[in-house]
mmCIF file of C-alpha atoms in Angstrom:
data_model
loop_
_atom_site.group_PDB
_atom_site.id
_atom_site.type_symbol
_atom_site.label_atom_id
_atom_site.label_comp_id
_atom_site.label_asym_id
_atom_site.label_seq_id
_atom_site.Cartn_x
_atom_site.Cartn_y
_atom_site.Cartn_z
ATOM 1 C CA LEU Q 1 0.000 0.000 0.000
ATOM 2 C CA CYS Q 2 1.275 3.471 -0.902
ATOM 3 C CA HIS Q 3 -0.036 6.376 1.177
ATOM 4 C CA LEU Q 4 0.717 9.170 -1.354
ATOM 5 C CA ASN Q 5 -0.376 11.873 1.070
ATOM 6 C CA VAL Q 6 2.403 11.943 3.671
ATOM 7 C CA CYS Q 7 2.495 15.591 4.747
ATOM 8 C CA ILE Q 8 2.229 17.654 7.883
ATOM 9 C CA THR Q 9 -1.566 17.961 7.685
ATOM 10 C CA SER Q 10 -1.914 14.159 7.601
ATOM 11 C CA VAL Q 11 -0.130 13.688 10.933
ATOM 12 C CA PHE Q 12 -2.002 13.816 14.218
ATOM 13 C CA VAL Q 13 -0.182 13.943 17.564
ATOM 14 C CA ASP Q 14 -1.976 12.987 20.764
ATOM 15 C CA ARG Q 15 -1.231 14.361 24.220
ATOM 16 C CA ALA Q 16 1.223 11.531 24.910
ATOM 17 C CA GLY Q 17 3.256 12.514 21.865
ATOM 18 C CA ASP Q 18 2.181 9.525 19.769
ATOM 19 C CA TRP Q 19 2.082 10.252 16.059
ATOM 20 C CA LYS Q 20 -0.767 8.848 13.975
ATOM 21 C CA LEU Q 21 -0.826 8.995 10.191
ATOM 22 C CA GLY Q 22 -4.186 9.926 8.706
ATOM 23 C CA GLY Q 23 -5.071 11.425 5.341
ATOM 24 C CA MET Q 24 -5.692 8.043 3.758
ATOM 25 C CA GLU Q 25 -7.814 9.443 0.925
ATOM 26 C CA LEU Q 26 -5.148 8.787 -1.718
ATOM 27 C CA ALA Q 27 -3.881 5.448 -0.383
ATOM 28 C CA THR Q 28 -3.384 3.097 -3.309
ATOM 29 C CA ASP Q 29 -2.313 -0.488 -3.838
ATOM 30 C CA LYS Q 30 1.395 -0.455 -4.646
ATOM 31 C CA ASP Q 31 0.744 -2.280 -7.920
ATOM 32 C CA LYS Q 32 -1.467 0.623 -9.038
ATOM 33 C CA ALA Q 33 0.804 3.415 -7.794
ATOM 34 C CA GLY Q 34 3.004 3.626 -10.860
ATOM 35 C CA ALA Q 35 3.360 6.612 -13.175
ATOM 36 C CA SER Q 36 -0.082 6.205 -14.762
ATOM 37 C CA GLY Q 37 -1.848 5.996 -11.409
ATOM 38 C CA LEU Q 38 0.139 8.892 -9.982
ATOM 39 C CA LYS Q 39 -0.755 11.038 -12.976
ATOM 40 C CA LEU Q 40 -4.427 10.733 -12.053
ATOM 41 C CA LEU Q 41 -3.787 11.508 -8.386
ATOM 42 C CA GLN Q 42 -1.210 14.259 -8.905
ATOM 43 C CA PRO Q 43 -3.738 17.144 -8.791
ATOM 44 C CA LEU Q 44 -4.798 15.969 -5.312
ATOM 45 C CA MET Q 45 -1.280 15.596 -3.887
ATOM 46 C CA VAL Q 46 0.461 18.324 -1.863
ATOM 47 C CA ARG Q 47 2.945 19.693 -4.384
ATOM 48 C CA ARG Q 48 5.731 20.685 -1.993
ATOM 49 C CA PHE Q 49 5.847 17.069 -0.769
ATOM 50 C CA MET Q 50 5.946 15.539 -4.246
ATOM 51 C CA PRO Q 51 9.213 13.938 -5.426
ATOM 52 C CA PRO Q 52 10.771 15.260 -8.635
ATOM 53 C CA GLU Q 53 9.890 12.166 -10.674
ATOM 54 C CA VAL Q 54 6.200 12.732 -9.938
ATOM 55 C CA VAL Q 55 6.428 16.443 -10.702
ATOM 56 C CA ARG Q 56 8.089 15.545 -14.015
ATOM 57 C CA ASP Q 57 5.619 12.710 -14.676
ATOM 58 C CA ASN Q 58 8.557 10.317 -14.888
ATOM 59 C CA SER Q 59 8.034 6.560 -15.311
ATOM 60 C CA GLN Q 60 10.714 5.874 -12.660
ATOM 61 C CA ALA Q 61 7.816 5.758 -10.213
ATOM 62 C CA ASP Q 62 6.688 2.521 -11.858
ATOM 63 C CA ARG Q 63 9.673 0.609 -10.520
ATOM 64 C CA VAL Q 64 9.776 1.833 -6.913
ATOM 65 C CA PRO Q 65 6.315 2.987 -5.797
ATOM 66 C CA HIS Q 66 7.357 3.209 -2.106
ATOM 67 C CA SER Q 67 9.846 5.938 -3.017
ATOM 68 C CA VAL Q 68 7.103 8.563 -3.291
ATOM 69 C CA ASP Q 69 6.134 8.166 0.367
ATOM 70 C CA VAL Q 70 9.783 8.048 1.438
ATOM 71 C CA TRP Q 71 10.532 11.356 -0.311
ATOM 72 C CA SER Q 72 7.466 12.901 1.307
ATOM 73 C CA LEU Q 73 8.674 11.652 4.694
ATOM 74 C CA GLY Q 74 11.950 13.510 4.162
ATOM 75 C CA CYS Q 75 9.999 16.676 3.422
ATOM 76 C CA LEU Q 76 7.948 16.094 6.555
ATOM 77 C CA MET Q 77 11.107 15.743 8.658
ATOM 78 C CA ARG Q 78 12.284 19.122 7.445
ATOM 79 C CA GLU Q 79 8.964 20.848 8.101
ATOM 80 C CA VAL Q 80 8.784 19.420 11.628
ATOM 81 C CA TYR Q 81 12.244 20.704 12.581
ATOM 82 C CA VAL Q 82 12.678 23.786 10.390
ATOM 83 C CA GLY Q 83 9.305 25.038 9.207
ATOM 84 C CA GLU Q 84 7.279 25.091 6.021
ATOM 85 C CA LEU Q 85 9.146 24.014 2.921
ATOM 86 C CA THR Q 86 9.179 26.962 0.541
ATOM 87 C CA SER Q 87 11.086 25.460 -2.393
ATOM 88 C CA PRO Q 88 12.699 22.158 -3.456
ATOM 89 C CA GLU Q 89 16.124 23.811 -3.136
ATOM 90 C CA ALA Q 90 15.514 24.317 0.592
ATOM 91 C CA LEU Q 91 15.670 20.539 1.069
ATOM 92 C CA LYS Q 92 19.441 20.725 0.685
ATOM 93 C CA ASP Q 93 19.747 22.842 3.818
ATOM 94 C CA THR Q 94 20.119 20.614 6.882
ATOM 95 C CA ALA Q 95 20.458 23.429 9.421
ATOM 96 C CA GLY Q 96 18.012 22.849 12.254
ATOM 97 C CA LEU Q 97 17.890 19.084 11.861
ATOM 98 C CA PRO Q 98 19.326 16.860 14.621
ATOM 99 C CA LYS Q 99 22.784 15.683 13.549
ATOM 100 C CA ALA Q 100 21.937 12.028 14.100
ATOM 101 C CA LEU Q 101 18.926 12.368 11.798
ATOM 102 C CA ILE Q 102 20.698 14.055 8.872
ATOM 103 C CA PRO Q 103 21.961 10.843 7.158
ATOM 104 C CA VAL Q 104 18.455 9.350 7.336
ATOM 105 C CA TYR Q 105 16.927 12.588 6.048
ATOM 106 C CA GLN Q 106 19.342 12.783 3.132
ATOM 107 C CA SER Q 107 18.742 9.143 2.210
ATOM 108 C CA THR Q 108 15.020 9.824 1.761
ATOM 109 C CA LEU Q 109 15.778 12.541 -0.786
ATOM 110 C CA LYS Q 110 17.981 10.612 -3.201
ATOM 111 C CA SER Q 111 17.371 11.831 -6.750
ATOM 112 C CA ASN Q 112 17.131 8.253 -7.999
ATOM 113 C CA PRO Q 113 13.968 6.707 -6.487
ATOM 114 C CA ALA Q 114 15.573 3.262 -6.497
ATOM 115 C CA ASN Q 115 18.247 4.511 -4.081
ATOM 116 C CA ARG Q 116 15.802 5.651 -1.429
ATOM 117 C CA PRO Q 117 15.355 3.354 1.582
ATOM 118 C CA THR Q 118 12.231 1.330 2.172
ATOM 119 C CA GLY Q 119 10.042 1.846 5.198
ATOM 120 C CA LYS Q 120 11.585 -1.263 6.736
ATOM 121 C CA ASP Q 121 15.082 0.156 6.216
ATOM 122 C CA LEU Q 122 14.082 3.381 7.932
ATOM 123 C CA SER Q 123 12.476 1.621 10.891
ATOM 124 C CA CYS Q 124 15.790 -0.154 11.578
ATOM 125 C CA SER Q 125 17.829 3.048 11.514
ATOM 126 C CA PRO Q 126 19.808 3.649 14.741
ATOM 127 C CA ALA Q 127 18.846 7.331 14.517
ATOM 128 C CA LEU Q 128 15.240 6.370 15.184
ATOM 129 C CA GLU Q 129 16.016 4.011 18.072
ATOM 130 C CA THR Q 130 15.405 6.581 20.803
ATOM 131 C CA ASP Q 131 14.699 5.895 24.467
ATOM 132 C CA GLY Q 132 11.071 6.869 23.892
ATOM 133 C CA VAL Q 133 10.661 4.344 21.091
ATOM 134 C CA TRP Q 134 12.425 1.642 23.104
ATOM 135 C CA VAL Q 135 10.315 2.150 26.223
ATOM 136 C CA THR Q 136 7.070 2.319 24.238
ATOM 137 C CA ASN Q 137 7.901 -0.953 22.472
ATOM 138 C CA ALA Q 138 9.022 -2.553 25.728
ATOM 139 C CA MET Q 139 5.723 -1.689 27.420
ATOM 140 C CA GLY Q 140 3.865 -3.269 24.500
ATOM 141 C CA GLU Q 141 5.784 -6.524 24.996
ATOM 142 C CA LEU Q 142 5.639 -6.595 28.799
ATOM 143 C CA SER Q 143 2.598 -8.872 29.036
ATOM 144 C CA LEU Q 144 4.382 -11.506 26.930
ATOM 145 C CA LYS Q 145 7.308 -11.835 29.337
ATOM 146 C CA ASP Q 146 7.692 -14.225 32.265
ATOM 147 C CA ALA Q 147 8.223 -12.892 35.791
ATOM 148 C CA SER Q 148 12.018 -12.604 35.632
ATOM 149 C CA GLU Q 149 11.928 -11.005 32.173
ATOM 150 C CA LYS Q 150 9.319 -8.498 33.352
ATOM 151 C CA GLN Q 151 11.473 -7.504 36.285
ATOM 152 C CA ALA Q 152 14.544 -7.007 34.082
ATOM 153 C CA LEU Q 153 12.534 -4.985 31.566
ATOM 154 C CA LEU Q 154 10.971 -2.783 34.239
ATOM 155 C CA GLU Q 155 14.390 -2.104 35.735
ATOM 156 C CA GLN Q 156 15.591 -0.933 32.315
ATOM 157 C CA ILE Q 157 12.508 1.253 31.914
ATOM 158 C CA HIS Q 158 13.134 2.755 35.356
ATOM 159 C CA GLY Q 159 16.655 3.704 34.282
ATOM 160 C CA LYS Q 160 15.423 5.585 31.210
ATOM 161 C CA ILE Q 161 12.639 7.641 32.808
ATOM 162 C CA GLU Q 162 14.754 10.761 33.373
ATOM 163 C CA ARG Q 163 15.495 10.919 29.632
ATOM 164 C CA LEU Q 164 11.856 10.738 28.521
ATOM 165 C CA PRO Q 165 9.540 13.700 27.864
ATOM 166 C CA PHE Q 166 6.919 14.303 30.529
ATOM 167 C CA PRO Q 167 3.833 13.960 28.249
ATOM 168 C CA LEU Q 168 4.999 10.482 27.201
ATOM 169 C CA LEU Q 169 5.487 9.505 30.851
ATOM 170 C CA ARG Q 170 2.221 11.016 32.081
ATOM 171 C CA PHE Q 171 -0.177 9.945 29.361
ATOM 172 C CA LYS Q 172 1.310 6.720 28.002
ATOM 173 C CA ILE Q 173 3.944 5.044 30.161
ATOM 174 C CA LEU Q 174 2.302 5.644 33.552
ATOM 175 C CA PRO Q 175 -1.141 4.283 32.514
ATOM 176 C CA GLU Q 176 0.546 1.212 30.999
ATOM 177 C CA LEU Q 177 2.571 0.641 34.168
ATOM 178 C CA LEU Q 178 -0.530 0.925 36.351
ATOM 179 C CA LYS Q 179 -2.331 -1.529 34.079
ATOM 180 C CA ALA Q 180 0.611 -3.934 34.252
ATOM 181 C CA LEU Q 181 0.650 -3.640 38.035
ATOM 182 C CA GLU Q 182 -3.059 -4.353 38.359
ATOM 183 C CA PHE Q 183 -3.675 -6.896 35.609
ATOM 184 C CA GLY Q 184 -0.368 -7.897 34.039
ATOM 185 C CA GLY Q 185 1.425 -9.614 36.874
ATOM 186 C CA ALA Q 186 4.194 -7.005 36.928
ATOM 187 C CA GLY Q 187 4.325 -7.173 40.723
ATOM 188 C CA THR Q 188 6.401 -4.851 42.857
ATOM 189 C CA ALA Q 189 8.923 -4.349 40.049
ATOM 190 C CA ALA Q 190 6.486 -1.875 38.514
ATOM 191 C CA MET Q 191 6.418 0.280 41.646
ATOM 192 C CA ALA Q 192 9.859 1.881 41.193
ATOM 193 C CA PRO Q 193 9.117 3.452 37.777
ATOM 194 C CA ILE Q 194 5.582 4.356 38.892
ATOM 195 C CA LEU Q 195 6.886 6.209 41.934
ATOM 196 C CA LYS Q 196 9.602 7.898 39.913
ATOM 197 C CA ILE Q 197 7.043 9.220 37.440
ATOM 198 C CA GLY Q 198 4.769 10.160 40.334
ATOM 199 C CA GLN Q 199 7.437 12.533 41.650
ATOM 200 C CA LYS Q 200 7.073 14.534 38.446
ATOM 201 C CA LEU Q 201 3.302 14.930 38.692
ATOM 202 C CA SER Q 202 1.620 18.106 39.874
ATOM 203 C CA GLY Q 203 -1.393 18.263 42.160
ATOM 204 C CA GLU Q 204 -3.635 18.684 39.119
ATOM 205 C CA ASP Q 205 -2.264 15.488 37.574
ATOM 206 C CA PHE Q 206 -3.339 13.553 40.652
#
């Protein structure tokens, strides 16, 4: 499936900081997302997020349909960190982007669509393996662990709390920890991270 509408207005961020991708109106089967299909959808796409081969109506899109979304993701990265993209030339300017993210960003904007990474490649990038991502994934796997594995995982989570943004702790990690304590057999191992997060809460949060 190709999204074909990856842009800043298609992204929704909840109070925990979770990003959700909407704007599915143009989503198309990858086998139908070649040059001919893109030509029909082009008037509906956000132009500043369109890769050059789509702007030029180039048949390169036939061979690597995922590359359209990957290019758009690069444009989205820049808008998130720098501001609205005013011209294609501005994509070359990496000022304002986190240094660790720059190689990933540049890889999404390769002129040859075949040289752009796939979504799977991007998801394995070390630059995207942040503490927030790790803890969120770990909490999702907690119920699958045995007692000793849960304790080890919760100890690791406890050690990362100081490096996590407060909204993520308050609205995502804390509710999951409380759920694990009550229903998931996490036991007393869950208390240390719960109490540590609790120290950051205001009276209104309680």
